[in-house]
């Protein structure tokens, strides 16, 4: 028996055309960028591969894990599901922009204090997601935090510690 | 810092790598910037078994930015002669070689690598390959593969064959109480959050630096040298941060093979990152079927334990696990027997996943134990105590320590087990049935020969280094604590370096031996530094430590050496080095069991134990199970860092919840592929699934087990957890489910 996998019908021809880059201006962690972006580049790949902002992680590239969570105009999104060219005029905040050594975001400090991670790979996404969650203002209880953080998987299983960290910041109300 | 508040072994210290991780500065394998780098995207085989007849790559090559399409036809050949492809684990069989030839051994096998200047161009071009296959009959269904099960003649070196005792068959036949059941665990995939990735820096002078997702940088270094013809000294492998692995990084994965082939072919730097879908095309926890027969007297004392198990492997390698021995070791039945076989299917080779063998075998056995407790009419915790064994019942050897009784007692007290109502379906709250279950966990306390160095500078800064890996296990912090403990320095003055093949020799990180082994090596290296310091102190004017002849005569605290007999007499570490004109003290030491250690290995058993108590709430109409409470009481010897050790247990428990309720890779028998190869359909526990988990570390001093008295905590958290949940579900609903995971369909009639 022979088996044949065809390339996607009709794409072979179009594929030969170079991807024409398009201009877009994005403010990333407070710094304005004028960028030439190929239309097929996601915000996640733009950050990681072109801007050197590897704090934002790729865990699935399909909107299924939350590792790539960043804040877009203050709202949490999966950056793997956004084409970067579509974000002209937007403001993006990544984990690098939330805080750095010496001026940590309260969530970053709480994550360290509560040991809310192990391998650290889901952590930037968890922290950005938690910042978004707090800004949304819907979560009050531990149960609500758990429910509304469920888009961010942690294979190391740090969930109870993450909930402790997020609740502490939520209750103190000192998230910027 | 108050000198009384010495930071050392036993201090709950926040992760020293925490700052790097929460700010996004920690770099993982795919995140190193190297110049002039190509992106490689692997093309998966569409068939499960057969031959590649033809590959048409013309369309792919036309994509702007694509520079090469690597296949079995054009990959560099010189590296593929009679070289050893065996890695550190040495699984019997023929190791997989990516692009080795035209054979397809499993679905998703990489059959080509598209190399392009951008990731996007490579990804797109990878979808344009036109591949013709000659397909052969295949099978990935475990139940079907059981017809081909066999006992391999060449055993995996880590395998412990079951040792039978008494006459288990006869005892079973005569037993007044009998239990007979067949238990099953589904195929699981490790799915660390970071996908396997390699960034290979081609330096152009014959040397390469390989940033690889692995649990053993020196293992990968040796492997690349022997398989691809590099001299070992030209290969440096770095894995400073690893985004989880749970066993998936024990063996070099195919992405590092592809990156190395491509770099050799192109003479350029290359990055290859697996997709999440491709994470399902390599290692996985083997599927398992185990039949258990238990015989007991009328009081519930076990008279016979019989376990027969089969796990899955590939057609090209014979992976084996210790499945049947756990119940035989843990319980005091006079008669016990076990048998084990493996069944091949057309997948990649199964592999170690967190607590390999025990997570499967002990868990399934503990479900059977629960069933027997009900048969005997004894409380499930009482039943375990009734059959408690003070010695390793299979090997007949005493334990270096076994505080399982204490774990049962402390766990039960914290959980409130004495308020349990014995009858199934007897506890209810609102629309949910409530159930309480218990199970036991058991794992090996292992030790592996490991070296470490310690380098003290005259400014009082200490660097300790070892080629072990921190895959989230807290090893950076643990080694910092051991060093702080030995030399009395604050953690801020200590840097731990690991995850680099150029550092002192360490085995692949796994099996929960890293803390015990690298910790002991760091302690030895720091003690050697301490001895030099003590000699240097002699040069200090007035010789305040006069009378101190050995390390036993002094304590190291707050950056000073204090005379034990008169702590008012002390010398600062920096002071001593300056007096002796030493700019730096550097020592390297190796911790190994030695001959006495090997003898003692044979005379005594070394194990961690745990008692897991679980509460579930089951909505019978929806079949929905909530695990509302877990108490895991762990006896694991000395705990170096209670903070990170607790997290290790939490992580194991959460993965155990996945094993109990969610995780199952489903086979498409027709296509020979895994159906749910993504994180939306392969469920791992999410925030909403995890409620309350309590961890207890039972006091278990054990100076004999390893040099530091440490047993390791990486695996014990998962073992038995799924059984405690399954047993709680039975208590809640009266439904005994013998096949994990217990998905909703199994609970709805
Ligand atoms: S990488 Fe975007 S959700 Fe997983
Ligand atoms: S910390 Fe490892 S995945 Fe969350």
XYZ file of N, CA and C in Angstrom, chain B residues 422-605:
552
model
N -17.022 4.210 57.568
C -16.428 3.127 56.776
C -17.193 2.770 55.502
N -18.494 2.842 55.510
C -19.271 2.356 54.365
C -19.105 3.236 53.129
N -18.947 2.646 51.958
C -18.996 3.437 50.728
C -20.362 4.124 50.600
N -20.379 5.224 49.973
C -21.578 6.031 49.727
C -22.230 6.522 51.013
N -21.485 6.577 52.083
C -22.114 6.956 53.345
C -21.868 8.423 53.690
N -21.094 9.134 52.875
C -20.832 10.537 53.171
C -21.304 11.379 51.988
N -22.055 12.422 52.303
C -22.618 13.245 51.231
C -22.706 14.688 51.712
N -22.491 15.601 50.808
C -22.682 17.006 51.141
C -23.291 17.683 49.933
N -24.457 18.226 50.101
C -25.154 18.821 48.964
C -25.405 17.763 47.908
N -25.106 18.083 46.659
C -25.359 17.096 45.604
C -24.144 16.206 45.364
N -23.131 16.361 46.196
C -21.914 15.580 45.965
C -21.719 14.461 46.992
N -21.301 13.330 46.501
C -20.845 12.258 47.374
C -19.419 12.553 47.799
N -19.132 12.269 49.078
C -17.792 12.539 49.588
C -17.105 11.203 49.865
N -15.846 11.102 49.475
C -15.113 9.864 49.737
C -13.713 10.141 50.243
N -13.254 9.272 51.149
C -11.909 9.392 51.687
C -11.123 8.132 51.353
N -9.923 8.325 50.857
C -9.092 7.172 50.513
C -7.666 7.355 51.003
N -6.979 6.226 51.112
C -5.588 6.262 51.559
C -4.762 5.363 50.639
N -3.486 5.660 50.518
C -2.573 4.781 49.790
C -1.160 5.003 50.313
N -0.294 4.070 49.945
C 1.105 4.130 50.372
C 1.988 4.389 49.159
N 3.070 5.103 49.383
C 4.054 5.303 48.323
C 5.407 4.761 48.753
N 6.185 4.332 47.790
C 7.514 3.800 48.088
C 8.420 4.032 46.891
N 9.628 4.494 47.174
C 10.589 4.756 46.095
C 11.984 4.452 46.610
N 12.927 4.328 45.685
C 14.311 4.066 46.075
C 15.014 5.351 46.498
N 15.858 5.246 47.505
C 16.751 6.352 47.845
C 18.087 6.034 47.204
N 18.421 6.762 46.165
C 19.595 6.381 45.381
C 20.735 7.379 45.549
N 21.899 6.911 45.211
C 23.092 7.733 45.302
C 23.964 7.411 44.101
N 24.504 8.441 43.480
C 25.349 8.229 42.306
C 26.637 9.004 42.477
N 27.709 8.375 42.107
C 29.027 9.019 42.208
C 29.014 10.377 41.496
N 29.413 11.408 42.215
C 29.323 12.767 41.688
C 30.491 13.604 42.191
N 30.995 14.485 41.340
C 32.070 15.399 41.739
C 31.557 16.826 41.804
N 32.249 17.626 42.586
C 31.905 19.052 42.667
C 33.158 19.824 43.030
N 33.135 21.097 42.704
C 34.251 21.960 43.088
C 33.733 23.103 43.944
N 34.632 23.655 44.731
C 34.310 24.832 45.528
C 35.469 25.791 45.393
N 35.146 27.057 45.128
C 36.191 28.058 44.894
C 35.886 29.270 45.751
N 36.757 29.498 46.715
C 36.555 30.612 47.643
C 37.526 31.727 47.276
N 36.992 32.910 47.060
C 37.853 34.051 46.731
C 38.129 34.860 47.993
N 39.189 35.664 47.917
C 39.626 36.399 49.105
C 38.601 37.435 49.565
N 37.641 37.777 48.700
C 36.591 38.704 49.140
C 35.447 37.966 49.846
N 35.641 36.678 50.047
C 34.646 35.901 50.778
C 33.539 35.333 49.902
N 33.700 35.456 48.605
C 32.682 34.887 47.713
C 33.024 33.434 47.374
N 32.001 32.593 47.438
C 32.202 31.170 47.184
C 31.412 30.746 45.955
N 32.099 29.992 45.084
C 31.376 29.412 43.955
C 31.467 27.899 44.047
N 30.322 27.233 44.035
C 30.356 25.778 43.982
C 29.830 25.352 42.616
N 30.361 24.267 42.069
C 30.011 23.898 40.706
C 29.955 22.391 40.544
N 29.016 21.949 39.716
C 28.797 20.527 39.478
C 27.962 20.402 38.215
N 28.259 19.404 37.394
C 27.547 19.261 36.116
C 26.201 18.563 36.268
N 25.545 18.737 37.407
C 24.195 18.201 37.528
C 23.227 19.235 36.950
N 21.931 18.931 36.965
C 20.951 19.821 36.354
C 19.853 20.164 37.349
N 19.325 21.383 37.221
C 18.149 21.784 37.995
C 16.992 21.904 37.019
N 16.125 20.902 37.024
C 15.014 20.929 36.078
C 13.757 21.467 36.757
N 13.979 22.240 37.809
C 12.864 22.742 38.608
C 12.898 22.119 39.983
N 13.910 21.285 40.170
C 14.041 20.487 41.377
C 14.580 21.281 42.556
N 15.125 22.470 42.292
C 15.660 23.293 43.379
C 17.122 23.022 43.680
N 17.827 22.398 42.729
C 19.216 21.998 42.988
C 20.145 23.195 43.207
N 19.949 24.276 42.472
C 20.762 25.481 42.704
C 20.677 25.872 44.184
N 19.480 25.853 44.700
C 19.236 26.322 46.073
C 19.760 25.318 47.093
N 19.547 24.032 46.791
C 20.017 22.972 47.676
C 21.541 23.009 47.813
N 22.240 23.171 46.689
C 23.704 23.197 46.740
C 24.193 24.461 47.455
N 23.482 25.555 47.283
C 23.817 26.786 47.997
C 23.691 26.561 49.510
N 22.641 25.879 49.903
C 22.425 25.628 51.331
C 23.497 24.707 51.922
N 23.863 23.688 51.171
C 24.894 22.772 51.668
C 26.208 23.523 51.841
N 26.534 24.377 50.861
C 27.768 25.160 50.951
C 27.696 26.133 52.121
N 26.561 26.793 52.272
C 26.381 27.746 53.380
C 26.539 27.033 54.709
N 25.991 25.837 54.778
C 26.036 25.035 55.995
C 27.484 24.670 56.346
N 28.234 24.278 55.335
C 29.583 23.778 55.589
C 30.567 24.900 55.914
N 30.446 26.034 55.223
C 31.436 27.094 55.408
C 30.894 28.301 56.175
N 29.634 28.199 56.627
C 29.094 29.276 57.449
C 29.009 30.610 56.749
N 28.739 30.574 55.457
C 28.616 31.819 54.697
C 27.144 32.107 54.421
N 26.775 33.378 54.321
C 25.392 33.689 53.937
C 25.166 33.322 52.469
N 23.961 32.886 52.110
C 23.686 32.453 50.734
C 23.991 33.533 49.702
N 23.897 34.801 50.088
C 24.163 35.875 49.116
C 25.620 35.863 48.688
N 26.489 35.261 49.466
C 27.906 35.229 49.096
C 28.260 33.969 48.312
N 27.228 33.181 47.992
C 27.487 31.891 47.335
C 26.820 31.858 45.968
N 27.556 31.375 44.985
C 26.962 31.130 43.668
C 27.070 29.639 43.378
N 25.963 29.026 42.996
C 26.009 27.633 42.565
C 25.956 27.623 41.047
N 26.901 26.898 40.424
C 26.881 26.754 38.970
C 26.618 25.297 38.633
N 25.715 25.065 37.716
C 25.470 23.700 37.245
C 24.897 23.777 35.835
N 24.513 22.629 35.275
C 23.964 22.667 33.928
C 24.990 23.032 32.876
N 26.165 22.454 32.928
C 27.222 22.757 31.962
C 28.183 21.572 31.966
N 28.415 21.000 30.773
C 29.233 19.787 30.698
C 30.681 20.047 31.096
N 31.095 21.317 31.136
C 32.494 21.597 31.471
C 32.742 21.584 32.981
N 31.708 21.400 33.773
C 31.850 21.407 35.237
C 32.175 19.999 35.744
N 32.550 19.888 37.023
C 32.914 18.566 37.563
C 31.831 17.495 37.333
N 32.287 16.282 37.124
C 31.461 15.179 36.625
C 30.251 14.829 37.488
N 29.115 14.724 36.822
C 27.890 14.291 37.503
C 27.092 13.431 36.540
N 26.341 12.477 37.071
C 25.496 11.671 36.190
C 24.274 12.461 35.765
N 23.522 11.909 34.827
C 22.270 12.512 34.411
C 21.379 12.685 35.649
N 20.632 13.797 35.684
C 19.785 14.090 36.846
C 18.496 13.290 36.728
N 18.198 12.477 37.744
C 16.983 11.687 37.685
C 16.922 10.777 38.884
N 15.791 10.102 39.050
C 15.705 9.100 40.106
C 15.777 9.658 41.499
N 15.712 10.977 41.648
C 15.759 11.649 42.959
C 17.123 11.504 43.626
N 18.204 11.245 42.838
C 19.488 11.085 43.504
C 20.324 12.372 43.500
N 19.864 13.411 42.773
C 20.734 14.574 42.569
C 21.065 15.283 43.874
N 20.053 15.526 44.712
C 20.311 16.297 45.940
C 21.274 15.535 46.839
N 21.023 14.233 47.023
C 21.870 13.432 47.899
C 23.299 13.371 47.352
N 23.435 13.196 46.037
C 24.750 12.953 45.450
C 25.537 14.241 45.244
N 24.942 15.212 44.540
C 25.692 16.449 44.310
C 25.832 17.213 45.620
N 24.856 17.075 46.512
C 24.963 17.708 47.829
C 26.165 17.175 48.598
N 26.340 15.861 48.565
C 27.470 15.256 49.270
C 28.789 15.709 48.660
N 28.830 15.804 47.326
C 30.061 16.228 46.656
C 30.399 17.669 47.011
N 29.377 18.528 47.020
C 29.613 19.933 47.378
C 30.086 20.026 48.827
N 29.509 19.225 49.689
C 29.940 19.260 51.088
C 31.423 18.859 51.212
N 31.795 17.798 50.504
C 33.195 17.361 50.549
C 34.136 18.447 50.034
N 33.773 19.061 48.912
C 34.623 20.111 48.337
C 34.743 21.277 49.308
N 33.626 21.638 49.943
C 33.651 22.754 50.904
C 34.468 22.383 52.141
N 34.412 21.124 52.544
C 35.227 20.691 53.686
C 36.714 20.779 53.371
N 37.069 20.461 52.118
C 38.471 20.588 51.734
C 38.909 22.044 51.782
N 38.013 22.933 51.336
C 38.310 24.364 51.438
C 38.459 24.739 52.913
N 37.590 24.195 53.744
C 37.613 24.520 55.174
C 38.947 24.117 55.808
N 39.448 22.959 55.395
C 40.722 22.494 55.957
C 41.843 23.476 55.609
N 41.842 23.933 54.365
C 42.865 24.912 53.947
C 42.709 26.207 54.732
N 41.474 26.588 54.963
C 41.219 27.822 55.725
C 41.773 27.704 57.142
N 41.563 26.526 57.691
C 42.019 26.306 59.063
C 43.552 26.443 59.130
N 44.212 25.912 58.126
C 45.667 26.050 58.086
C 46.063 27.515 57.881
N 45.293 28.191 57.008
C 45.590 29.607 56.753
C 45.427 30.422 58.034
N 44.505 29.988 58.888
C 44.238 30.732 60.124
C 45.451 30.779 61.034
N 46.316 29.799 60.855
C 47.556 29.759 61.637
C 48.424 30.999 61.410
N 48.250 31.605 60.228
C 49.077 32.751 59.862
C 48.557 34.049 60.477
N 47.361 33.985 61.037
C 46.782 35.198 61.632
C 47.515 35.525 62.923
N 47.803 36.809 63.063
C 48.594 37.237 64.217
C 47.934 36.820 65.521
N 48.695 36.274 66.400
C 48.174 35.867 67.703
C 47.548 34.482 67.679
N 47.433 33.920 66.498
C 46.871 32.574 66.299
C 45.689 32.298 67.219
N 44.573 33.043 66.987
C 43.415 32.889 67.890
C 42.868 31.462 67.927
N 43.111 30.705 66.853
C 42.552 29.342 66.824
C 43.578 28.305 67.268
N 44.635 28.771 67.889
C 45.651 27.838 68.358
C 44.968 26.744 69.193
N 45.245 25.531 68.850
C 44.570 24.443 69.568
C 43.553 23.724 68.688
N 43.200 24.345 67.541
C 42.292 23.662 66.618
C 43.107 22.808 65.664
N 42.952 21.502 65.761
C 43.760 20.620 64.921
C 43.005 20.094 63.718
N 41.711 20.009 63.867
C 40.936 19.503 62.741
C 39.605 20.258 62.696
N 38.827 19.943 61.636
C 37.538 20.626 61.467
C 36.610 20.371 62.656
N 36.848 19.273 63.368
C 35.996 18.965 64.518
C 36.160 19.975 65.651
N 37.265 20.697 65.627
C 37.527 21.633 66.727
C 36.939 23.022 66.487
N 36.407 23.248 65.300
C 35.882 24.590 65.001
C 34.470 24.513 64.429
N 33.780 25.662 64.488
C 32.519 25.791 63.752
C 32.665 26.949 62.782
N 32.024 26.806 61.643
C 32.005 27.876 60.642
C 30.666 28.587 60.757
N 30.728 29.898 61.037
C 29.484 30.637 61.239
C 29.692 32.094 60.925
N 28.745 32.688 60.226
C 28.797 34.126 59.962
C 30.101 34.570 59.320
N 30.658 33.727 58.465
C 31.887 34.107 57.773
C 33.135 33.971 58.634
N 32.998 33.302 59.780
C 34.143 33.157 60.679
C 34.319 31.703 61.102
N 35.549 31.400 61.563
C 35.816 30.095 62.183
C 35.918 30.322 63.685
N 35.099 29.624 64.424
C 35.072 29.799 65.876
C 35.595 28.537 66.553
N 36.400 28.756 67.567
C 36.906 27.613 68.324
C 35.752 27.033 69.144
N 35.529 25.746 69.015
C 34.389 25.136 69.715
C 34.557 25.279 71.221
N 35.780 25.045 71.704
C 35.993 25.047 73.152
C 35.905 26.467 73.721
N 36.082 27.468 72.876
C 36.004 28.851 73.358
C 35.585 29.760 72.198
N 34.286 29.881 71.977
C 33.790 30.611 70.802
C 34.148 32.083 70.798
N 34.715 32.602 71.866
C 35.138 34.002 71.803
C 36.397 34.126 70.950
N 37.067 33.002 70.733
C 38.262 33.034 69.883
C 37.877 32.617 68.470
N 38.069 33.532 67.533
C 37.649 33.230 66.161
C 38.513 33.982 65.154
N 38.435 33.493 63.912
C 39.162 34.135 62.816
C 38.195 34.262 61.639
N 38.194 35.439 61.016
C 37.360 35.627 59.832
C 37.953 34.882 58.649
N 37.069 34.418 57.769
C 37.535 33.678 56.588
C 38.411 34.567 55.714
N 37.948 35.777 55.480
C 38.694 36.718 54.647
C 40.029 37.048 55.314
N 39.951 37.239 56.625
C 41.152 37.552 57.429
C 42.216 36.452 57.269
N 41.774 35.219 57.347
C 42.707 34.092 57.244
C 43.356 34.037 55.874
N 42.520 34.250 54.825
C 43.074 34.181 53.464
C 44.073 35.302 53.225
N 43.765 36.473 53.772
C 44.706 37.587 53.606
C 46.011 37.312 54.349
N 45.873 36.785 55.562
C 47.069 36.521 56.368
C 47.974 35.507 55.672
N 47.343 34.524 55.015
C 48.124 33.488 54.347
C 48.444 33.855 52.903
N 48.042 35.068 52.523
C 48.253 35.562 51.158
C 47.696 34.609 50.110
N 46.505 34.128 50.370
C 45.824 33.236 49.426
C 44.764 34.044 48.677
N 44.940 34.283 47.381
C 43.889 35.006 46.650
C 42.642 34.134 46.448
N 42.855 32.842 46.408
C 41.732 31.941 46.134
C 42.067 30.548 46.665
N 41.032 29.863 47.128
C 41.200 28.445 47.480
C 40.227 27.666 46.613
N 40.723 26.705 45.877
C 39.840 25.938 44.997
C 40.072 24.451 45.204
N 39.006 23.729 45.425
C 39.106 22.291 45.681
C 38.047 21.551 44.879
N 38.390 20.347 44.456
C 37.383 19.500 43.813
C 37.377 18.157 44.508
N 36.207 17.632 44.763
C 36.098 16.345 45.456
C 35.040 15.475 44.783
N 35.155 14.181 45.028
C 34.180 13.242 44.485
C 33.516 12.477 45.622
N 32.211 12.462 45.611
C 31.475 11.670 46.592
C 31.082 10.352 45.948
N 31.519 9.271 46.575
C 31.097 7.976 46.042
C 30.882 7.034 47.213
N 30.067 6.058 46.986
C 29.767 5.130 48.062
C 31.010 4.386 48.543
N 31.953 4.159 47.647
C 33.137 3.390 48.009
C 32.777 1.937 48.271
N 33.769 1.163 48.668
C 33.559 -0.271 48.894
C 32.563 -0.499 50.031
N 32.757 0.220 51.139
C 31.859 -0.001 52.278
C 30.430 0.354 51.880
N 30.309 1.389 51.043
C 28.985 1.777 50.580
C 28.339 0.662 49.775
N 29.160 0.008 48.921
C 28.596 -1.057 48.090
C 28.167 -2.256 48.927
N 28.969 -2.555 49.924
C 28.606 -3.673 50.799
C 27.308 -3.346 51.537
N 27.268 -2.127 52.065
C 26.075 -1.735 52.811
C 24.843 -1.679 51.900
N 25.042 -1.358 50.588
C 23.931 -1.380 49.622
C 23.279 -2.749 49.601
N 24.148 -3.791 49.665
C 23.610 -5.143 49.554
C 22.966 -5.603 50.858
N 23.472 -5.069 51.953
C 22.972 -5.535 53.250
C 21.708 -4.817 53.692
N 21.498 -3.642 53.157
C 20.335 -2.867 53.594
C 19.572 -2.279 52.420
N 18.278 -2.120 52.611
C 17.457 -1.470 51.592
C 17.338 0.006 51.924
